[in-house]
CSV table of C-alpha atoms and ligand atoms in Angstrom, one decimal:
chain,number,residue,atom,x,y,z
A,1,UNK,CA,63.8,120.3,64.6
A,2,UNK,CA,64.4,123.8,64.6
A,3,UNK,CA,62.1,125.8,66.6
A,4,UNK,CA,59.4,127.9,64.8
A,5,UNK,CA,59.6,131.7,65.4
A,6,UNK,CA,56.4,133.6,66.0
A,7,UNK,CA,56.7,136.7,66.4
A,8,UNK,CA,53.9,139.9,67.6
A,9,UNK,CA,52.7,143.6,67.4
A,10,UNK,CA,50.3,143.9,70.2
A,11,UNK,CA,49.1,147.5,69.6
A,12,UNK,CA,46.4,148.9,72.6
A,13,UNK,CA,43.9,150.5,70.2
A,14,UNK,CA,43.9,153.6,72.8
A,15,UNK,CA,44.9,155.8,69.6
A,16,UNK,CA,46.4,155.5,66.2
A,17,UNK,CA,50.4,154.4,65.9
A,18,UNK,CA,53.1,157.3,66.5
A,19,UNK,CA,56.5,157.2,65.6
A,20,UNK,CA,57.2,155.5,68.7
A,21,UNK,CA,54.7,152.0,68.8
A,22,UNK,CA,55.8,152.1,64.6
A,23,UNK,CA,59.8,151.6,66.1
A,24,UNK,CA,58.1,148.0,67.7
A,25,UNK,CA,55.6,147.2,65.2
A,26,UNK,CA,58.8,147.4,62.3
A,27,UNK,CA,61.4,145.8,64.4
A,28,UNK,CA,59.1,142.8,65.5
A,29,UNK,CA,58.2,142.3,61.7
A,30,UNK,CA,61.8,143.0,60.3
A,31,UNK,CA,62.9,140.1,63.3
A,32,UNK,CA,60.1,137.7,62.3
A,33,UNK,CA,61.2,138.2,58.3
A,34,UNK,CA,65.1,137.7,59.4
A,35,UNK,CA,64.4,133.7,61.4
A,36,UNK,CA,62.2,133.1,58.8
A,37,UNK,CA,59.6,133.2,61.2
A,38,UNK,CA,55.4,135.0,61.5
A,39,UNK,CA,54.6,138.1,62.5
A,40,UNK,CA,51.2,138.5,64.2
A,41,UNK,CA,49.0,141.2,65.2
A,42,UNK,CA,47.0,141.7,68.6
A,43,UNK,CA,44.7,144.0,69.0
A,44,UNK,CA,45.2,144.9,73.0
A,45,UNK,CA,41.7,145.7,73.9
A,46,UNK,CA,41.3,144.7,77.3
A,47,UNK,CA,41.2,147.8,78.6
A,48,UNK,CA,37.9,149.2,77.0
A,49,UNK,CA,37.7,152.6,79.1
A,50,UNK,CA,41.1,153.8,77.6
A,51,UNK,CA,39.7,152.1,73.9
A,52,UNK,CA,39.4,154.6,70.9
A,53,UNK,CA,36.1,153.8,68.7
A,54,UNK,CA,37.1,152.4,65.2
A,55,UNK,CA,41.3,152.6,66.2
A,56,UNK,CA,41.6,149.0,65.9
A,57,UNK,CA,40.8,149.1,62.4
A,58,UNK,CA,42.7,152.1,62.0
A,59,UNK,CA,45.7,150.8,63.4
A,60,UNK,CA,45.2,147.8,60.8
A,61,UNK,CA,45.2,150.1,57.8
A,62,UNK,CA,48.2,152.3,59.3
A,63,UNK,CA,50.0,148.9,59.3
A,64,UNK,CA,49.0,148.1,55.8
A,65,UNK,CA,50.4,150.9,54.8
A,66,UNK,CA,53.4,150.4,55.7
A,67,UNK,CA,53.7,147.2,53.9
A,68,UNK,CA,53.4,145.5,57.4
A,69,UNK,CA,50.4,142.8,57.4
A,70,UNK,CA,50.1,139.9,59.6
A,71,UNK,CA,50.3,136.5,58.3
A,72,UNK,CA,47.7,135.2,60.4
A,73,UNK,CA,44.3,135.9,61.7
A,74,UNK,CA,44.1,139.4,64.1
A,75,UNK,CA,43.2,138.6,67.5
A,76,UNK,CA,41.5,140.8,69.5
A,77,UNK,CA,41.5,140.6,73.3
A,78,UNK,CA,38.1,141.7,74.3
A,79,UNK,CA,36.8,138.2,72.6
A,80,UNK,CA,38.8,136.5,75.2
A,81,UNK,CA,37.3,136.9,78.5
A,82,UNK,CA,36.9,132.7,78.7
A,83,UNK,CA,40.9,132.0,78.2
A,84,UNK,CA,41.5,134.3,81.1
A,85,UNK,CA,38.8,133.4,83.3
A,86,UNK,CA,39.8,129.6,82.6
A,87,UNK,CA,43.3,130.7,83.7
A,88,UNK,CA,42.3,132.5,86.5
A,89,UNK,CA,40.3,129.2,87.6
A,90,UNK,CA,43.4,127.3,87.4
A,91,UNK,CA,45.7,129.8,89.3
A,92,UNK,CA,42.6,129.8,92.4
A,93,UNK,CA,42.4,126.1,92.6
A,94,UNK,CA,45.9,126.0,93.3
A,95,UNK,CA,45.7,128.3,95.7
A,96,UNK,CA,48.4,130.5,94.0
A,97,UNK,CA,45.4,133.5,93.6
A,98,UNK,CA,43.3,135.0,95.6
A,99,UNK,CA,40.7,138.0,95.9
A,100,UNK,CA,41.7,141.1,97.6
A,101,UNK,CA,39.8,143.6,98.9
A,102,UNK,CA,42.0,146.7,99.4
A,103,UNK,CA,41.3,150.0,97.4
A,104,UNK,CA,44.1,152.1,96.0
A,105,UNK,CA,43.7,153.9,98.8
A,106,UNK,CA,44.2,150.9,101.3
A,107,UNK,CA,47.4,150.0,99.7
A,108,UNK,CA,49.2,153.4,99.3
A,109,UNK,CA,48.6,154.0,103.3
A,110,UNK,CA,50.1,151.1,104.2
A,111,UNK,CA,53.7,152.3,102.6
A,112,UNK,CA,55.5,155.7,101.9
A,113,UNK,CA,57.5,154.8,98.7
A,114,UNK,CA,56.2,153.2,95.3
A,115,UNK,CA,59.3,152.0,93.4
A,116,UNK,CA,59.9,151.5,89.7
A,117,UNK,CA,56.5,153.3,89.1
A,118,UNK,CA,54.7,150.4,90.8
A,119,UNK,CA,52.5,150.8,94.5
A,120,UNK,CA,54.1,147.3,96.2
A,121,UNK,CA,51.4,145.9,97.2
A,122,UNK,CA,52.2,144.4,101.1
A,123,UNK,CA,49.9,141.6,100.8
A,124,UNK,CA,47.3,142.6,102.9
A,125,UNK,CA,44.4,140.2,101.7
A,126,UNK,CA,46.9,137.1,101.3
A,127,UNK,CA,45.5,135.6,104.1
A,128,UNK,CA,41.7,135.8,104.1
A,129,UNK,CA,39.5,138.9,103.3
A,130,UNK,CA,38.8,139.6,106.4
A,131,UNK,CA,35.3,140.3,106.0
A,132,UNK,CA,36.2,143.1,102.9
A,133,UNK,CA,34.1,142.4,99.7
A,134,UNK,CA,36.2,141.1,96.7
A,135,UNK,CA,37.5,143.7,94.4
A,136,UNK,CA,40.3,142.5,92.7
A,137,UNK,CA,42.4,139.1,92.1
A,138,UNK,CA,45.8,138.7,92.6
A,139,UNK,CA,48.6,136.1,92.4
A,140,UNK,CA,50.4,135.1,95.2
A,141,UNK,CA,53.9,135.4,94.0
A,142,UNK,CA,55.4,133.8,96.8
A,143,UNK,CA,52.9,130.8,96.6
A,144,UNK,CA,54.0,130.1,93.6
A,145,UNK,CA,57.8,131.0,93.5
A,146,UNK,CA,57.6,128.1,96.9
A,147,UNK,CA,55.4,125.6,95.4
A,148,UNK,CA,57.7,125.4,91.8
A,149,UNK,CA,61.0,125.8,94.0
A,150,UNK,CA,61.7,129.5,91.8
A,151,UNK,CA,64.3,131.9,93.4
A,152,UNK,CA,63.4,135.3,94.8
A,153,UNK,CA,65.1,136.6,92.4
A,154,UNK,CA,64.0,136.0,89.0
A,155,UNK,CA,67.2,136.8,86.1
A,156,UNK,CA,66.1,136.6,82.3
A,157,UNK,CA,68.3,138.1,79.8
A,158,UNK,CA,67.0,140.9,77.0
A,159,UNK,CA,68.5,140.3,73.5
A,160,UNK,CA,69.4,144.0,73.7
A,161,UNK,CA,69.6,145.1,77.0
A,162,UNK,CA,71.6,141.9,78.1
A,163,UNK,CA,70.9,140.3,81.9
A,164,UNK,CA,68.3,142.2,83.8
A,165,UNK,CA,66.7,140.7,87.2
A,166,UNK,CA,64.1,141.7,89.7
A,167,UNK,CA,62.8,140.5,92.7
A,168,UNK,CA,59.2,140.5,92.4
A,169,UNK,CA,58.2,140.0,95.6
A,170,UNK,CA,60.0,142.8,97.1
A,171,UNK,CA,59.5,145.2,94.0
A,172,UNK,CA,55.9,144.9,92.5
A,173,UNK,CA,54.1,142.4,95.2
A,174,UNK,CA,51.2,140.1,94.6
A,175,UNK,CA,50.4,141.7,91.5
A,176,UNK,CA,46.9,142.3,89.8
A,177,UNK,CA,45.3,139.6,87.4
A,178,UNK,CA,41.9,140.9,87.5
A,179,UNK,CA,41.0,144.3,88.3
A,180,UNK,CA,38.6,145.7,90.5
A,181,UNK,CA,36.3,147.4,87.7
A,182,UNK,CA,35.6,143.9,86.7
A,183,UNK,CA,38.3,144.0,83.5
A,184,UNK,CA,41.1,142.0,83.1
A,185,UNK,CA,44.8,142.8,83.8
A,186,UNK,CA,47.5,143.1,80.8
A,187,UNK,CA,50.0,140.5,82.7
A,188,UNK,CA,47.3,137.9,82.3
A,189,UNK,CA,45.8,138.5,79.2
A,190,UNK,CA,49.2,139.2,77.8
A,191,UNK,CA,51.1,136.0,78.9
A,192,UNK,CA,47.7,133.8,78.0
A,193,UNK,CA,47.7,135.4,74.8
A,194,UNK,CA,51.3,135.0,73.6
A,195,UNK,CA,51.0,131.1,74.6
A,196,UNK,CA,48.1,130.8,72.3
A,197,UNK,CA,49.3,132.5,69.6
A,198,UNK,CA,52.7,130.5,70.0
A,199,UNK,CA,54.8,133.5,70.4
A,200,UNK,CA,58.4,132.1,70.5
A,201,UNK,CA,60.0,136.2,70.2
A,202,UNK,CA,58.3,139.2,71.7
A,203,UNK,CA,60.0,142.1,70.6
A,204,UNK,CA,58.1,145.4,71.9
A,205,UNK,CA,58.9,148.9,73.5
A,206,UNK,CA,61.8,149.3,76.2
A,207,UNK,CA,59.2,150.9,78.4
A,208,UNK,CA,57.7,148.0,78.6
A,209,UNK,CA,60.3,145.3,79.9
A,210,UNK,CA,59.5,146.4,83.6
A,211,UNK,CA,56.8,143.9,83.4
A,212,UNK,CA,58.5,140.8,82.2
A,213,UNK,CA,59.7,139.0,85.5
A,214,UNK,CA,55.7,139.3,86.2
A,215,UNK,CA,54.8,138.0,82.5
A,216,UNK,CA,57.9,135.1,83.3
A,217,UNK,CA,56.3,134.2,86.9
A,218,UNK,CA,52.9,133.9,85.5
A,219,UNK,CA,53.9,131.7,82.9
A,220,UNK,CA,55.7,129.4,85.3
A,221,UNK,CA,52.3,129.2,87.1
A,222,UNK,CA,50.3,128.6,84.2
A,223,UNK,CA,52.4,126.0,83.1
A,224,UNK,CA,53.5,128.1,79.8
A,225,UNK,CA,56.7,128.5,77.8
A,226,UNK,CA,58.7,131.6,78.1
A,227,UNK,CA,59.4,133.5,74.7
A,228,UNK,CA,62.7,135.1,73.9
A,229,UNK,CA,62.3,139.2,74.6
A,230,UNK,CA,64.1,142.2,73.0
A,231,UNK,CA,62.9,145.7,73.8
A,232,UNK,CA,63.2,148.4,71.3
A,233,UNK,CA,65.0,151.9,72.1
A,234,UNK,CA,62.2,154.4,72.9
A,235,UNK,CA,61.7,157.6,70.7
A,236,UNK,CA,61.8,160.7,73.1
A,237,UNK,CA,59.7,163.6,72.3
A,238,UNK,CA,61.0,167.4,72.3
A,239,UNK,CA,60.8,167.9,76.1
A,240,UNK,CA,63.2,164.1,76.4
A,241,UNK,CA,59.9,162.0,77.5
A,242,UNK,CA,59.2,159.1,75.6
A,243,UNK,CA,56.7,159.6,72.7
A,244,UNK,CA,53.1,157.8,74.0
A,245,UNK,CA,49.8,158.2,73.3
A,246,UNK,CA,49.3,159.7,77.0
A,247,UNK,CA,51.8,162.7,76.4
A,248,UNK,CA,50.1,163.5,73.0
A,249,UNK,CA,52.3,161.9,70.7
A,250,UNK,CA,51.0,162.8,67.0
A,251,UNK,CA,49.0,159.6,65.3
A,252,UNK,CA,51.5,159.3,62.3
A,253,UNK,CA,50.6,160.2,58.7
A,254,UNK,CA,50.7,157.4,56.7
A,255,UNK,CA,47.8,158.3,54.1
A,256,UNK,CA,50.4,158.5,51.3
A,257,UNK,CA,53.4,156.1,50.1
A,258,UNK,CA,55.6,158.9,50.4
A,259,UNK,CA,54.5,159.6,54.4
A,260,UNK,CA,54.6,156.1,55.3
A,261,UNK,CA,58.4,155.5,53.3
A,262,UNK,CA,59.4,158.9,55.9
A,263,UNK,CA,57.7,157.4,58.9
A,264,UNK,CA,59.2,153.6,58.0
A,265,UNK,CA,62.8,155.5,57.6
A,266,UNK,CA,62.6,157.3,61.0
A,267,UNK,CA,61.5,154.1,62.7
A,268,UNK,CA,64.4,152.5,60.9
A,269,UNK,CA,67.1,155.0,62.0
A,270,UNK,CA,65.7,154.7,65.7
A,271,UNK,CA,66.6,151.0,65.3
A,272,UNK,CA,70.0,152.0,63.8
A,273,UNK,CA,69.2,150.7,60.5
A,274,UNK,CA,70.2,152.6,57.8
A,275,UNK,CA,68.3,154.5,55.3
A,276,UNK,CA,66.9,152.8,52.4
A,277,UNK,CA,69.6,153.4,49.3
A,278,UNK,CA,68.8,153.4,45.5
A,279,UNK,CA,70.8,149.9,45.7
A,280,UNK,CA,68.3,148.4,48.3
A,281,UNK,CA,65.0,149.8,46.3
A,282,UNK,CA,67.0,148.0,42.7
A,283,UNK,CA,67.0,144.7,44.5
A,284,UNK,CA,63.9,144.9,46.0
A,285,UNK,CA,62.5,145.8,42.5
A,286,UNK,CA,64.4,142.7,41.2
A,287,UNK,CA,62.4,140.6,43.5
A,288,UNK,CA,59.6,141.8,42.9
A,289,UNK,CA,60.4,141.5,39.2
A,290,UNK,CA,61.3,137.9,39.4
A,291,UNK,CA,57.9,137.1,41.1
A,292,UNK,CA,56.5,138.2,38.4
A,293,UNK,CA,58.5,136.7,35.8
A,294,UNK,CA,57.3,133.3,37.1
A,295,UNK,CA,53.5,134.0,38.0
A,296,UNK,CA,53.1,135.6,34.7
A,297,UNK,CA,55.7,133.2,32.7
A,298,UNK,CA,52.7,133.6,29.0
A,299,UNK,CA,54.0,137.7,29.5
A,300,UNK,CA,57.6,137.3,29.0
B,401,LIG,N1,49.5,146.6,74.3
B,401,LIG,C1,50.8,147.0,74.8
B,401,LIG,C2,51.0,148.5,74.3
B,401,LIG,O1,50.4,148.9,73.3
B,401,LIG,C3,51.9,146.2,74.3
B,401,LIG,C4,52.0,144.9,75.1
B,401,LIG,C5,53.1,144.0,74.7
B,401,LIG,O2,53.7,144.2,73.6
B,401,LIG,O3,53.4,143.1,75.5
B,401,LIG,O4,51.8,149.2,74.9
């Protein structure tokens, strides 16, 4: 049987869409369209400090707009506290997590270089607390990479960027799964999430494949299947840096169908896609013409 593609948009609701989370949102609905597939929506609010009042919705509407709406229920993140704890629960008993009690601090003392934007984390707690209070959970990587007989090094292959590989141990550490202000980490959420939405593709922003061996290790531990990824070329700003929310890229204007047809054709031309032509608008008209033909057949 052929496999069933579902594919995501997993905004964080931390602002509206810019030019740059549209690039993902279009290219994970235009891949979900071309197998055939669904194309989901997941409202990343699992980080509620950084969450913008009402964006959620906004971002829905922004979407909408663009003539890019899910065929399936939303899900939202922050209603999913007992899917994580329950995998969290799973991860302890085996003995492949465990609380750490180390501050920010603690860990950047113990090392002078943070690589690939990420504090390693040396493992400090691995053994025992030591009589330091709990603050955060974290999964033993090596624990796990032992007990399921995974390499060091873990290879996966983008559909764009071709074979990348990392050794997670060595690079990121015993990462976090539940953070120390009591919220839950992206990798978990994340990689719980996409199981039980029954994401075969994620496609989403380059700047965000940096975290897939983590999202791959975890869903060895869990005991869940491992989608197919493709990251998306980032859009640069003026000054080079990648468009995001935290360098004041502008929330897109998409109140008209003339804003949102400028802002789809940009994303479009980021993806190397070319612009929409008067022969692509005729025979999307003559769909759209033979829909109605048969829903209305009394009318003509
Ligand atoms: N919520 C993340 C973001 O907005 C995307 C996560 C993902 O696609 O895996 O950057």
């Amino acid at each position: 049987m052929a496999e069933v593609y579902t594919g995501r948009f997993a905004p964080s609701p931390t602002g509206l869409l810019h030019a740059g989370s549209l690039v993902a949102a279009l290219a994970s609905w235009l891949d979900a369209r071309t197998h055939g597939g669904q194309w989901l929506v997941r409202i990343e609010d699992v980080d509620t400090p950084r969450c913008v009042p009402q964006a959620d919705q906004a971002i829905l509407q922004q979407l909408a707009a663009c003539g890019l709406t899910p065929d399936g229920p939303v899900l939202w993140q922050s209603q999913r506290g007992a899917a994580y704890a329950a995998a969290l629960q799973g991860l302890l008993e085996k003995g492949w997590a465990y609380p750490c009690g180390c501050s920010r601090k603690d860990i950047e003392s113990t090392q002078a270089t943070a690589r690939h934007h990420v504090t390693v984390y040396p493992g400090t707690c691995r053994e025992g607390l030591k009589g330091k209070a709990a603050r955060a959970w974290r999964l033993n990587v090596q624990a796990v990479q032992a007990a399921l007989g995974l390499p060091a090094v873990t290879h996966w292959k983008d559909r764009r960027l071709g074979p990348q590989q990392q050794n997670l141990s060595q690079e990121v550490g015993d990462f976090v799964l539940h953070r120390a202000d009591g919220l839950w980490a992206y990798q978990l959420a994340v990689v719980v999430d996409d199981a039980a939405q029954g994401i075969s593709h994620v496609v989403r922003g380059q700047d965000l494949a940096d975290n897939t061996v983590r999202q791959i290790v975890l869903q060895r531990a869990l005991g869940l299947p491992t989608p197919e990824y493709l990251h998306t070329p980032l859009v640069r700003g003026a000054n080079g840096e990648k468009l995001s929310k935290q360098n004041g890229a502008l929330a897109l204007d998409l109140q008209t169908p003339e804003t949102a047809l400028s802002a789809l054709h940009a994303a479009a031309h980021v993806l190397g896609l070319p612009r929409v032509s008067v022969q692509t608008s005729v025979a999307q008209a003559l769909a759209k013409w033979t829909l109605l033909v048969r829903s209305h057949t009394g009318l003509f």
